[in-house]
Coordinates of C-alpha atoms and ligand atoms in Angstrom, one line a residue:
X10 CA 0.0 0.0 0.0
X11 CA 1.2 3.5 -0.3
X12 CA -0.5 6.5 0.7
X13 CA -1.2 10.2 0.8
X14 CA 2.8 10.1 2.0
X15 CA 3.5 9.1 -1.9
X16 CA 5.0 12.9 -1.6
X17 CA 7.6 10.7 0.0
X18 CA 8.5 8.7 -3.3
X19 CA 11.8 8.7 -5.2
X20 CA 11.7 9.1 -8.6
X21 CA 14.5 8.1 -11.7
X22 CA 15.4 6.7 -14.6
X23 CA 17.8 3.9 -16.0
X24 CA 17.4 0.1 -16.2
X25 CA 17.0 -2.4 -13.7
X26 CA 19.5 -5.3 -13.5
X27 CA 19.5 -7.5 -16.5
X28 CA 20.5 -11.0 -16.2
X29 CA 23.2 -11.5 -18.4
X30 CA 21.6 -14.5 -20.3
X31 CA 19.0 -15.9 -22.5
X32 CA 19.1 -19.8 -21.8
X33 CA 18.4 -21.0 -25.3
X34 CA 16.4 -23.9 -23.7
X35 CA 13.2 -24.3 -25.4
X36 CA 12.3 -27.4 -27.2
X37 CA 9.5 -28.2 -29.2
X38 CA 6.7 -30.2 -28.5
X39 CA 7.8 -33.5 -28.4
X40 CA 10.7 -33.3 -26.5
X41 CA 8.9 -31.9 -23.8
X42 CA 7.9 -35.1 -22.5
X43 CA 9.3 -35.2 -19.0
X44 CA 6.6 -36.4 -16.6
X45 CA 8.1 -34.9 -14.0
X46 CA 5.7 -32.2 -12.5
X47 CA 6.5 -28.6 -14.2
X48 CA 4.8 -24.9 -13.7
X49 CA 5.5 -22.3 -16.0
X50 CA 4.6 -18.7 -14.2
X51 CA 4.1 -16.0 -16.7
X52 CA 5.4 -12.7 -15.8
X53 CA 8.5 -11.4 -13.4
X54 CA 7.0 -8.6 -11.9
X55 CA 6.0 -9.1 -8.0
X56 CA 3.1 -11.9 -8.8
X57 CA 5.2 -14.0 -10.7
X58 CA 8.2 -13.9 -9.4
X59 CA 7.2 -14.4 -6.0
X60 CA 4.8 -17.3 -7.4
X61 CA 8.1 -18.7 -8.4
X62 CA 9.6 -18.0 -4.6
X63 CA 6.6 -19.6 -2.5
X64 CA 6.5 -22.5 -4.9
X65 CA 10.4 -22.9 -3.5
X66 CA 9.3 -22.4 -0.3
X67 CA 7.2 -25.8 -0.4
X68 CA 9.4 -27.9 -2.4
X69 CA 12.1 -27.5 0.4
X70 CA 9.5 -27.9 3.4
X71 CA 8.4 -30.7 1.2
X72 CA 11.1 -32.3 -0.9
X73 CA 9.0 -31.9 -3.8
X74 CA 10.6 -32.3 -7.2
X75 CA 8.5 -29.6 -8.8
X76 CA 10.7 -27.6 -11.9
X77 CA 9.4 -24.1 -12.4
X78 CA 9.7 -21.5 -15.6
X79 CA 9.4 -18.2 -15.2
X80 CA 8.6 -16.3 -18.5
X81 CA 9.1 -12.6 -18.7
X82 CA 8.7 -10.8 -22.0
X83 CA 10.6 -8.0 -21.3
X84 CA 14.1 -7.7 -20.0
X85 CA 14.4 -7.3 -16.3
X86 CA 12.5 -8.2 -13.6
X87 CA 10.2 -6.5 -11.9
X88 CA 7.6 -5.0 -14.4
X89 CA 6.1 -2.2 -13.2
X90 CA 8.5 -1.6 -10.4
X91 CA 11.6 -0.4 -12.2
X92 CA 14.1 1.8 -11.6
X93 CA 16.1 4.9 -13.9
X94 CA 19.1 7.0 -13.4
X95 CA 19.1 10.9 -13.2
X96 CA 21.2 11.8 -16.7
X97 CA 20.9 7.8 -17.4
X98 CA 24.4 7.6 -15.0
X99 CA 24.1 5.4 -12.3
X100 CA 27.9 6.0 -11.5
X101 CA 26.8 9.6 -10.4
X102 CA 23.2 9.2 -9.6
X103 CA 21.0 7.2 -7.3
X104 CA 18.2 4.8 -8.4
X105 CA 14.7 7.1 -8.8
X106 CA 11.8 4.4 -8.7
X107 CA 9.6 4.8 -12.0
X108 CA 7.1 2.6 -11.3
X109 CA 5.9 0.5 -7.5
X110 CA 7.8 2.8 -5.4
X111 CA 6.1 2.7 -1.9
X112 CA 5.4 0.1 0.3
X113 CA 4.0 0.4 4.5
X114 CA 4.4 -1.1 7.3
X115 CA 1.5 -3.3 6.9
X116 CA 3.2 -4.8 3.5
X117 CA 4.9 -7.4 5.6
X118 CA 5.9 -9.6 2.7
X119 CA 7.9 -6.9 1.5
X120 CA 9.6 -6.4 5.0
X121 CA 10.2 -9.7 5.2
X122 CA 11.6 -9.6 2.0
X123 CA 14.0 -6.9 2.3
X124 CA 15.0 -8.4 5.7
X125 CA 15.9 -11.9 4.7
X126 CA 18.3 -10.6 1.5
X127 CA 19.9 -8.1 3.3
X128 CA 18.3 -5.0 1.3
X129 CA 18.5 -1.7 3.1
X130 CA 15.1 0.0 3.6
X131 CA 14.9 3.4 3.3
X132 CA 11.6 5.7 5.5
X133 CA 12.2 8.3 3.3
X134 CA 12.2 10.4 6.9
X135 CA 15.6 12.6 5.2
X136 CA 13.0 14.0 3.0
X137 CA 11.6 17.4 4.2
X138 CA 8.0 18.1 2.8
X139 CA 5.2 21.3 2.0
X140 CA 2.3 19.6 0.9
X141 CA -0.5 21.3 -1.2
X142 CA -3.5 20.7 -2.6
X143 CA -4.4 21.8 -6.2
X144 CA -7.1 22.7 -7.9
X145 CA -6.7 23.3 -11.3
X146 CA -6.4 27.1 -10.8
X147 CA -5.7 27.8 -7.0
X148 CA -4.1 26.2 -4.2
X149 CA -6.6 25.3 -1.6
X150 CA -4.5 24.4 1.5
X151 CA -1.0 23.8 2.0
X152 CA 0.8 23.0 4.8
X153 CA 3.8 24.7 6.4
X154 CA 6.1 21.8 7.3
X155 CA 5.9 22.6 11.0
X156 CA 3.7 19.9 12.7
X157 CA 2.1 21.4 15.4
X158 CA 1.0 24.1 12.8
X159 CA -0.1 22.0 10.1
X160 CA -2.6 20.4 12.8
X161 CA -4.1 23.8 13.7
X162 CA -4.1 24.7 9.7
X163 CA -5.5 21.6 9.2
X164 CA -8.0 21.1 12.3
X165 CA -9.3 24.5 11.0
X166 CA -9.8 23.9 7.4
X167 CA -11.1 20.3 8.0
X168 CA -12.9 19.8 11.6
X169 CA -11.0 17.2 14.0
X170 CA -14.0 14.2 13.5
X171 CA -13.4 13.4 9.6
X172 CA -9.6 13.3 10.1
X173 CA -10.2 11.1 13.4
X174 CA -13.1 9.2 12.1
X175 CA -10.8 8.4 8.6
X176 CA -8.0 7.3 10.5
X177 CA -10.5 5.1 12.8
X178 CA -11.7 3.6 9.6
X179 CA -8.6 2.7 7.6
X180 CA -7.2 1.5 10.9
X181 CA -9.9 -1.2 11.2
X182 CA -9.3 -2.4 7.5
X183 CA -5.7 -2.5 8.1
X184 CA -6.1 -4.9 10.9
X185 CA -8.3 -7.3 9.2
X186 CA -5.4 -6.9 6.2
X187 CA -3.2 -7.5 8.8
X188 CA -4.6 -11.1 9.2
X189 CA -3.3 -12.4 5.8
X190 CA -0.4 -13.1 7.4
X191 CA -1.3 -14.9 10.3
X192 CA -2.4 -19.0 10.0
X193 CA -6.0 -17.8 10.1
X194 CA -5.8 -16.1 6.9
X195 CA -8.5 -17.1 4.4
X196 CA -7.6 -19.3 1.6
X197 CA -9.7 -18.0 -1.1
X198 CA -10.5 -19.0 -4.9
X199 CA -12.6 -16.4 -5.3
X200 CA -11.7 -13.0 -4.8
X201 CA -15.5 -12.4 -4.1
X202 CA -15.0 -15.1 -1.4
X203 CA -12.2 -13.4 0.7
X204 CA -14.0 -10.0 0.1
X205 CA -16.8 -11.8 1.7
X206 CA -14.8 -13.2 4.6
X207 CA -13.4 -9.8 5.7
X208 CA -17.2 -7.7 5.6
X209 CA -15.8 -5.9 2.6
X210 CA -18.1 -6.5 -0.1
X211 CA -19.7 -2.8 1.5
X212 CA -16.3 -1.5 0.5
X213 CA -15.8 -2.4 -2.8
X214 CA -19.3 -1.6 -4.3
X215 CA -19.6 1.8 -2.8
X216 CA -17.1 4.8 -4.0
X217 CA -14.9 6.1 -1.3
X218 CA -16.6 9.5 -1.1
X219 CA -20.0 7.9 -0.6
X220 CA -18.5 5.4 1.7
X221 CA -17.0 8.0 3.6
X222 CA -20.0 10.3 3.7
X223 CA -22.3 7.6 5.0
X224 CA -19.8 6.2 7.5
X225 CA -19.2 9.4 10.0
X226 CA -17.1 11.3 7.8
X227 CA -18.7 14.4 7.2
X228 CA -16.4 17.2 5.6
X229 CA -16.6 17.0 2.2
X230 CA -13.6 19.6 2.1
X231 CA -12.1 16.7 3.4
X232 CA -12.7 14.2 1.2
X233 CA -12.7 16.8 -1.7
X234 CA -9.1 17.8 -1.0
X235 CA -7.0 15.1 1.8
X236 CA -8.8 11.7 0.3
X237 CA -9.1 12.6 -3.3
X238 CA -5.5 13.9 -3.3
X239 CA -4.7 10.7 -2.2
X240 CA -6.9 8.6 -4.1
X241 CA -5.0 10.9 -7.1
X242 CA -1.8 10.2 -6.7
X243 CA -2.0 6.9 -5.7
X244 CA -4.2 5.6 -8.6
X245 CA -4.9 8.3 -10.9
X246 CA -8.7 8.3 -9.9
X247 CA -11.0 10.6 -7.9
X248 CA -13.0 9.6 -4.9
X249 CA -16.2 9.7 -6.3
X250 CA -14.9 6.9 -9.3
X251 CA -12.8 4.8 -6.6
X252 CA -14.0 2.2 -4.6
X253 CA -13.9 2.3 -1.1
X254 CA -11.4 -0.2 -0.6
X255 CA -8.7 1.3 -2.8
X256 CA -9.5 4.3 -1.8
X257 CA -8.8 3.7 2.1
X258 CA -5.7 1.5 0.9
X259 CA -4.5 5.0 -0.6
X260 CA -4.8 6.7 2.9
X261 CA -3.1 3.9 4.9
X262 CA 0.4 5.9 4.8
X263 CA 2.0 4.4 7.6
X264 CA 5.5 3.2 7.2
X265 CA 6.0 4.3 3.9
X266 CA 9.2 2.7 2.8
X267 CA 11.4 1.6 -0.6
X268 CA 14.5 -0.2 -0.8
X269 CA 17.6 1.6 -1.5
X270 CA 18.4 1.1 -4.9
X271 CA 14.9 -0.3 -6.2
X272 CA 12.0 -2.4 -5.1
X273 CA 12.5 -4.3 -8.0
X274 CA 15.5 -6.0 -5.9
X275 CA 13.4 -8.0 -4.3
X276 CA 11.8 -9.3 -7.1
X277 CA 15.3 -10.2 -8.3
X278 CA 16.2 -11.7 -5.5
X279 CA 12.7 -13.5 -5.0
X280 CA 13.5 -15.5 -8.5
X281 CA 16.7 -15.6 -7.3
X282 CA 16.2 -17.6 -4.0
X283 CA 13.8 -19.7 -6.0
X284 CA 15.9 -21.4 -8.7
X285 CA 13.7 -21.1 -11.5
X286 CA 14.7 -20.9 -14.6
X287 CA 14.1 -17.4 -16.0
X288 CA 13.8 -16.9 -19.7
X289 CA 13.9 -13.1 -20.2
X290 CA 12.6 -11.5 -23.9
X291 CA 10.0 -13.9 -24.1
X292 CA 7.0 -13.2 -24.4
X293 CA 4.3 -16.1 -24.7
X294 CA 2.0 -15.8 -26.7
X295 CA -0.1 -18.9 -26.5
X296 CA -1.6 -21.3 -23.4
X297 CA -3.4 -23.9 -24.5
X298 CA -4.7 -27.4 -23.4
X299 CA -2.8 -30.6 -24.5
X300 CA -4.0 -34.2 -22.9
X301 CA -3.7 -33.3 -19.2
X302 CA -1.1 -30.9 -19.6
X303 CA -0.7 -26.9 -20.4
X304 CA 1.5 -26.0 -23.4
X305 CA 2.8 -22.5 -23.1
X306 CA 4.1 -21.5 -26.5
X307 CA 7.0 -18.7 -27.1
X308 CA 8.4 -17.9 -30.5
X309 CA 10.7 -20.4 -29.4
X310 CA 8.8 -23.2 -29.3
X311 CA 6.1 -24.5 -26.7
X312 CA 6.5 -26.4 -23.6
X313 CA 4.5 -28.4 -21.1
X314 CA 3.4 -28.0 -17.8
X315 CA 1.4 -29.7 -15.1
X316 CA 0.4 -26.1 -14.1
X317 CA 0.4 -22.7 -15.3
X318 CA 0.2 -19.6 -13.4
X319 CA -0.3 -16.1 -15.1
X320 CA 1.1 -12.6 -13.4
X321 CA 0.5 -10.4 -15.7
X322 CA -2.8 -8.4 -17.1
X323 CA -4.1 -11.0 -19.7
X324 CA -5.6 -8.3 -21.4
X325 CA -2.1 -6.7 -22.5
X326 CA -0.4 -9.7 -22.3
X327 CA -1.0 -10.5 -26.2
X328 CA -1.2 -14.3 -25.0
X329 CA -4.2 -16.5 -26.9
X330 CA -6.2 -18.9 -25.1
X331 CA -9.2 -20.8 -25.8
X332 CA -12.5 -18.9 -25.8
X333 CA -14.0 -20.4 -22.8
X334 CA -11.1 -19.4 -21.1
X335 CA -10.9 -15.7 -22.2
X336 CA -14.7 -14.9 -22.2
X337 CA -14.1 -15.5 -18.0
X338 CA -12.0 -12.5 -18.0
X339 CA -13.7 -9.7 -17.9
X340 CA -12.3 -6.4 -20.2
X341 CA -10.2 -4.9 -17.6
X342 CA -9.4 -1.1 -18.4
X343 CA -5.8 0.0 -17.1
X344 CA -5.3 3.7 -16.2
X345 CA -3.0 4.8 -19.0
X346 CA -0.3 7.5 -17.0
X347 CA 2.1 9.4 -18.0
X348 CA 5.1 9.8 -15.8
X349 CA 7.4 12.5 -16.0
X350 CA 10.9 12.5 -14.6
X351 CA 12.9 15.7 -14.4
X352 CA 15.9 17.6 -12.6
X353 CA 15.6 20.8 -12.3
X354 CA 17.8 23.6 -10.1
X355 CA 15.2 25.3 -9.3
X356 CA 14.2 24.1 -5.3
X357 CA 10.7 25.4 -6.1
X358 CA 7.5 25.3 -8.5
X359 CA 7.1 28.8 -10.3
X360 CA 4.6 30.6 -7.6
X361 CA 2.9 32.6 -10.2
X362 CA 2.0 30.0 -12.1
X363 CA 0.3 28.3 -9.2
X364 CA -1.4 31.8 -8.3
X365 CA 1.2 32.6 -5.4
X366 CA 3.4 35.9 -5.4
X367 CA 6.9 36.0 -7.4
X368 CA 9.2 34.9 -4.8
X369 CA 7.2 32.5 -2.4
X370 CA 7.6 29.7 -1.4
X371 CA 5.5 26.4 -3.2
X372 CA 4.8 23.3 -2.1
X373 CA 7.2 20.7 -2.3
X374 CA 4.7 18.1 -2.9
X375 CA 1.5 19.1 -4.9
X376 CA -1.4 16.9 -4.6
X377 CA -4.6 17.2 -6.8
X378 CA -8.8 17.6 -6.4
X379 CA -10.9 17.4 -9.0
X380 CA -13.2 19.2 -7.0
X381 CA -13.9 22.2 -9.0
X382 CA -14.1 20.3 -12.1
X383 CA -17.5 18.8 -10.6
X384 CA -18.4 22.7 -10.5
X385 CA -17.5 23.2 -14.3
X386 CA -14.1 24.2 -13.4
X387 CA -10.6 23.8 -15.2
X388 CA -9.1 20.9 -14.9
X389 CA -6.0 20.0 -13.1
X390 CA -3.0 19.1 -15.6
X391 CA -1.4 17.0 -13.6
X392 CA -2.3 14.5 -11.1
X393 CA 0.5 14.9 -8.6
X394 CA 4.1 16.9 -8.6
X395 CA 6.9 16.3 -6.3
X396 CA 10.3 17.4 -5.5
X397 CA 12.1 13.7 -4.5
X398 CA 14.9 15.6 -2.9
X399 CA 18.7 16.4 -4.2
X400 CA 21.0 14.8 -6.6
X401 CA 23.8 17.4 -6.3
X402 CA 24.0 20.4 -4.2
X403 CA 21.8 22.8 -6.7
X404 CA 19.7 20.1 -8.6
X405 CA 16.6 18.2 -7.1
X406 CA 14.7 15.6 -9.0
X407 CA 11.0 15.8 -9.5
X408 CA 8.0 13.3 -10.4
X409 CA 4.9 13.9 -12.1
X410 CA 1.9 11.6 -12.9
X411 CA -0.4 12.9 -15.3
X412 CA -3.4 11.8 -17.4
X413 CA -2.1 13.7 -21.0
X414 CA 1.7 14.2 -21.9
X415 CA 3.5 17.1 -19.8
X416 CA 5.2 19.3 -22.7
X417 CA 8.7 21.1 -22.7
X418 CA 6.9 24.1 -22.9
X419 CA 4.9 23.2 -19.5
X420 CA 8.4 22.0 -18.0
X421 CA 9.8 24.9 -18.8
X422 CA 6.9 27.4 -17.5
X423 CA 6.7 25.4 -14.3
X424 CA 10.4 25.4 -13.0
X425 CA 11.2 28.6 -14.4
X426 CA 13.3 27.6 -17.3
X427 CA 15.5 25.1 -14.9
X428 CA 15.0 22.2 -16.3
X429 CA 18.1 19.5 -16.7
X430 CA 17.4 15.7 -17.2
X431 CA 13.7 14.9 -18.4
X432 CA 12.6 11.6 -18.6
X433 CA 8.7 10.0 -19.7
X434 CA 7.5 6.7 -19.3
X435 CA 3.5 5.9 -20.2
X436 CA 2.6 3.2 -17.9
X437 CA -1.1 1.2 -17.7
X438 CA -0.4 1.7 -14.2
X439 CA -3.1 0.3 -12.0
X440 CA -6.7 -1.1 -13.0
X441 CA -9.8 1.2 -13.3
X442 CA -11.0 0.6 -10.0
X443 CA -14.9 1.4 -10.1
X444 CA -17.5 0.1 -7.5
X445 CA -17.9 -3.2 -8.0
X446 CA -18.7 -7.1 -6.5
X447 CA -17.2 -9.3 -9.2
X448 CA -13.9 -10.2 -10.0
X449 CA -12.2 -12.3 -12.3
X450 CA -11.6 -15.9 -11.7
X451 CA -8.1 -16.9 -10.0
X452 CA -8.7 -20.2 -11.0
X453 CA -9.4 -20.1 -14.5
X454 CA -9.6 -24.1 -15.6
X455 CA -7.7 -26.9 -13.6
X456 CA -4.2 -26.5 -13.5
X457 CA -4.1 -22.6 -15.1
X458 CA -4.3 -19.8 -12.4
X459 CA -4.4 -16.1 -12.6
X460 CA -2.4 -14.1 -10.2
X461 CA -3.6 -10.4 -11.4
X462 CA -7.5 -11.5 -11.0
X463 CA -6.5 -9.9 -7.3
X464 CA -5.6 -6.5 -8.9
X465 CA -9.0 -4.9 -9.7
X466 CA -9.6 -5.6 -5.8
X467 CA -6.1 -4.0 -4.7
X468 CA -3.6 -3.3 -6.5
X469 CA -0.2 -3.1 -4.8
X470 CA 3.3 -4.8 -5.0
X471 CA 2.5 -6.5 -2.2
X472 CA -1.1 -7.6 -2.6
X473 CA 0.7 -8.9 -5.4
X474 CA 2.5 -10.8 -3.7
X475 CA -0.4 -12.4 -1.2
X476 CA -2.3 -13.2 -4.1
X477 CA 0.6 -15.4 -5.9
X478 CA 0.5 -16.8 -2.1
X479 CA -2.8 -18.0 -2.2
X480 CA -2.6 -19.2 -5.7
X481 CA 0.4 -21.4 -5.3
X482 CA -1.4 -22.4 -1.8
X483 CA -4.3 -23.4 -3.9
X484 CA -2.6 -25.2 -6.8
X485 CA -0.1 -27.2 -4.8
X486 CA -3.0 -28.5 -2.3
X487 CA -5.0 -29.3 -6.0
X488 CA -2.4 -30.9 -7.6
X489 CA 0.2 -32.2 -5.7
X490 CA -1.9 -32.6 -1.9
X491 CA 0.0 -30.2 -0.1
X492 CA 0.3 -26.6 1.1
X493 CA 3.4 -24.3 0.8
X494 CA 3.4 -24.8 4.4
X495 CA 1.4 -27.8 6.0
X496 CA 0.9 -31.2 4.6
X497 CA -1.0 -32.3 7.8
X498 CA -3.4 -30.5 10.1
X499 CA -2.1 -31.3 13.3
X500 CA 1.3 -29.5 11.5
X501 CA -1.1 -26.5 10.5
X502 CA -2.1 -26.4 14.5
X503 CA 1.2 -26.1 15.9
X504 CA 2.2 -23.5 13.0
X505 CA -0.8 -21.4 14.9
X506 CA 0.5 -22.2 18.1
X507 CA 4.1 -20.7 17.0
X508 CA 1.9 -17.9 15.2
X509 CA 0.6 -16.8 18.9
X510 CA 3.4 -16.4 20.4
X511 CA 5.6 -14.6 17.6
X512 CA 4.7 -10.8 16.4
X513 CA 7.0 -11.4 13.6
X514 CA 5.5 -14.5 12.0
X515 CA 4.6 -14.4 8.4
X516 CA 2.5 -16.9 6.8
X517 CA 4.3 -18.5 3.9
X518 CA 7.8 -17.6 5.2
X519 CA 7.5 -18.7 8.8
X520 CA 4.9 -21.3 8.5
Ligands
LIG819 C1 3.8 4.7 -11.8 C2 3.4 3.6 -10.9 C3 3.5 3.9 -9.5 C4 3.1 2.9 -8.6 N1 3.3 3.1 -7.3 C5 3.1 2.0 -6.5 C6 3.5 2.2 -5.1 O1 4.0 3.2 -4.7 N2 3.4 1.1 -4.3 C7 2.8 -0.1 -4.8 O2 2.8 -1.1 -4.0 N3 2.4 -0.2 -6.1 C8 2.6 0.8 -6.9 N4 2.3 0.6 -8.2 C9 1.6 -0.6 -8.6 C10 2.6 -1.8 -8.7 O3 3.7 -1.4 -9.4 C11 1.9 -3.0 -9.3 O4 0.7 -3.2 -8.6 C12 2.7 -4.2 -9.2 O5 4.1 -3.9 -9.5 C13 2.1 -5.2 -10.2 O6 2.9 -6.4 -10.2 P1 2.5 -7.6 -11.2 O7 3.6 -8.6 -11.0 O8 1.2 -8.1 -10.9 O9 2.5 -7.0 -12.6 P2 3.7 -6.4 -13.5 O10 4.6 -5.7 -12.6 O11 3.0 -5.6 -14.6 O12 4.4 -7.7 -14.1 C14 3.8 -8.4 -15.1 C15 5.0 -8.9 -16.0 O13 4.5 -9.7 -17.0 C16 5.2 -9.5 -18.2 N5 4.4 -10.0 -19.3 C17 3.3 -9.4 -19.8 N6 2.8 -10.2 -20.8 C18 3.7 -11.2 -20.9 C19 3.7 -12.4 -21.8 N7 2.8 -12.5 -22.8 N8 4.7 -13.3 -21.6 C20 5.7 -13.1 -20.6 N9 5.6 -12.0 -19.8 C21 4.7 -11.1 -19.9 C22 5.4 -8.0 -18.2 O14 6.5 -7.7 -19.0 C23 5.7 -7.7 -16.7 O15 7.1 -7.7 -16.4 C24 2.6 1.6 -9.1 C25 2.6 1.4 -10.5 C26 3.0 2.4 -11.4 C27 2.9 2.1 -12.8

């Protein structure tokens, strides 16, 4: 999760680390005979290649003798959590995350992650922060970077209940989240089932400003400005489109961390630990049913596989399956944004331009509302800007998320002709995330599994991560009788019993 604290992201540009090598592996059809059991998992982003890490985790609890294949049509891992370079020099500069760049404390895969292969976590606390909220043609509030301040500004602009009452709520969905990593965590095969299991079928068919309203939130400055700032720069959508559960998952800030260097290092180091084989530039581009098995075809030739697991949006993945498979999945929109890395020397946004005085100081951090658009108004331009702190002593970099392309001309107007290094990326970023109860399959025929089914419920790294959890969960206990931790319930009881008395356990890891 990330949250209104996404002020606190780093932002750059260059590649993430390649793996040296194609393994010219792939045989055709017939040779493919091997009996032995075989998953291919398509996609090395953080479903798939931590499908490929909790599959690991059970052959070695288990002594299975499972091979895995991890296919990735692009050429690092990671997908959209990827790093750049300022300049495209990562001799002088540091790593700026272009993609996935925040996770929280709740994310406790990812903690765990960064823990057990020694990546450095950084709280982004180093950053110093103004945060304001934009309107399309004035800024509504801003804070002044002094706490005790900011929470007289703020108690005076937006009441103490909806702040309190906010927190009380996100708080109480956290917890239950918190639960997925506990022994009690739901198993689910429908994402409709574990929404069901946690009381949140409310929260996902309801928008987060209605949800809001009708659950003791009351100022609608507040949701207008603090929530749909959030809701904005998290997933490029306004509170009134969102649903509830995204929309709270936007506002559950706390902890906001990155590893040093890129995320993505964890999902190296997740296919890493796993000892899959990873075939890089190779896309597939066709599942299909053969006898018992999958074959996964690749322009190198097609494979087979006792199991298949998909982590990546089948929409855009360009792979063909059979219609009754496809017609399960429903048309899945992705929010198409445009991301704009710059460096600039100048330490602030041009104050005119955002209506202040020549000379004043902006906002580090510029969240949006498209509150006076729902009163005919202009139109913010941008979804979010923020300063991401220095790279040398007179140069800062900067990240904005936008709906259209940022021009030069804009680049140049906004920080005062200062602009150095300027990189764009167009991302389908996160799902269109409208109210909703239904949700495509994670199981979609025996043996073929789809990790991404979990995104149009959340859509985080981590979530990411739980879902390729429950799906490897659910296909080892379907195909091969066991779990990636238990193979008997009187095991599964003393893994709760262990569970009790340990803070730090995390299902799947600690078992
Ligand atoms: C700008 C931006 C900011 C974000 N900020 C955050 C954040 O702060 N915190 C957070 O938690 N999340 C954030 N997210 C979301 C997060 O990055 C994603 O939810 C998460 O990375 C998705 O992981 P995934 O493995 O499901 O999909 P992906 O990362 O998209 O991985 C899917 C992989 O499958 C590959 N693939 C596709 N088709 C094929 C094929 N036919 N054959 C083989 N491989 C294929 C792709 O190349 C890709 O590498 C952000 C996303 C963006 C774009």
């Amino acid at each position: 999760m990330r949250g209104t604290v996404t002020l606190l992201s780093l932002a750059t540009s260059g590649l993430a680390f390649q793996f040296p090598f194609k393994v010219p592996f792939l045989h055709t059809d017939s040779a493919a005979a091997s009996s032995s059991p075989r998953v291919a998992v398509i996609g090395a982003g953080a479903g798939g290649s931590s499908a490929a890490f909790w599959v690991s985790k059970a052959k070695q609890r288990h002594g299975l003798d499972i091979e895995v294949d991890v296919y990735e049509a692009g050429s690092y891992v990671g997908g959209r959590s990827t790093v750049v370079y300022p300049y495209n020099d990562p001799d002088k500069y540091a790593a700026v995350e272009l993609g996935g760049s925040i996770f929280v404390d709740a994310n406790r895969n990812m903690h765990r992650a960064a823990q057990e292969f020694n990546l450095s976590i950084t709280d982004f606390k180093g950053e110093d922060g103004t945060m304001g909220i934009w309107d399309g043609e004035k800024v509504r509030f801003q804070t002044t970077g002094y706490g005790w301040l900011d929470m007289i500004k703020g108690g005076l602009r937006y009441g103490i209940p909806s702040p309190k009452r906010t927190d009380t709520i996100v708080s109480e969905m956290v917890s239950k989240f918190r639960t997925l990593y506990t022994p009690d965590s739901p198993r689910w095969d429908t994402i409709e089932s574990l929404s069901e299991a946690f009381g949140w079928t409310e929260l996902t068919s309801t928008t987060v400003n209605d949800y809001l309203l009708s659950h003791g939130v009351l100022s609608r400055t507040w949701i207008d400005e603090v929530i749909e700032g959030a809701t904005r720069v998290n997933y490029g959508q306004d509170s009134t489109a969102i649903h509830a559960l995204e929309g709270l998952v936007s506002m559950a800030a706390q902890g906001a961390s990155g590893i040093v260097g890129g995320n993505y290092q964890i999902f190296e180091q997740f296919i890493e630990h796993s000892n899959a084989t990873l075939f890089l530039d190779t896309p597939v581009t066709e599942i299909s049913k053969k006898g018992s098995r999958w074959s996964v075809r690749t322009a190198d030739g097609s494979k087979d596989y006792t199991s298949v697991i998909l982590a990546a949006p089948f929409h855009s993945s360009g792979i063909t399956v059979e219609d009754s498979i496809a017609s399960q999945i429903p048309e899945q929109p992705y929010l198409h944004l445009h991301v704009t890395l710059l460096s600039t020397s100048s330490p602030g946004l041009n104050p005119t331009y955002i209506g202040y005085k020549a000379g004043q100081n902006t906002p580090n951090f510029l969240l949006t509302t498209s509150a006076n658009v729902r009163t005919g108004g202009k139109t913010p331009e941008f979804n979010s800007v923020s300063y991401h702190g220095k790279i040398s002593d007179s140069e800062w970099v900067v990240k904005i998320f936008s709906k259209e392309k940022i021009s030069d001309e804009w680049l140049n107007d906004m920080f005062l002709g200062k602009v150095g290094w300027v990189l764009r990326k167009e991302w389908d970023a996160y799902p269109e995330l409208p109210p909703t109860t239904t949700f495509p399959p994670v199981k979609l025929a025996e043996g073929l599994y789809y990790v991404n089914a979990f995104e149009p419920f959340i859509s985080t790294m981590e979530t990411e991560t739980i879902a390729a959890r429950n799906i490897v969960d659910l296909m080892l206990n379907e195909q091969h009788n066991v779990g990636i931790c238990a193979k008997t319930l009187s095991e599964s009881e003393e893994r709760q019993q262990v569970a009790q008395q340990d803070d730090s356990f995390v299902l799947g890891w600690d078992c």
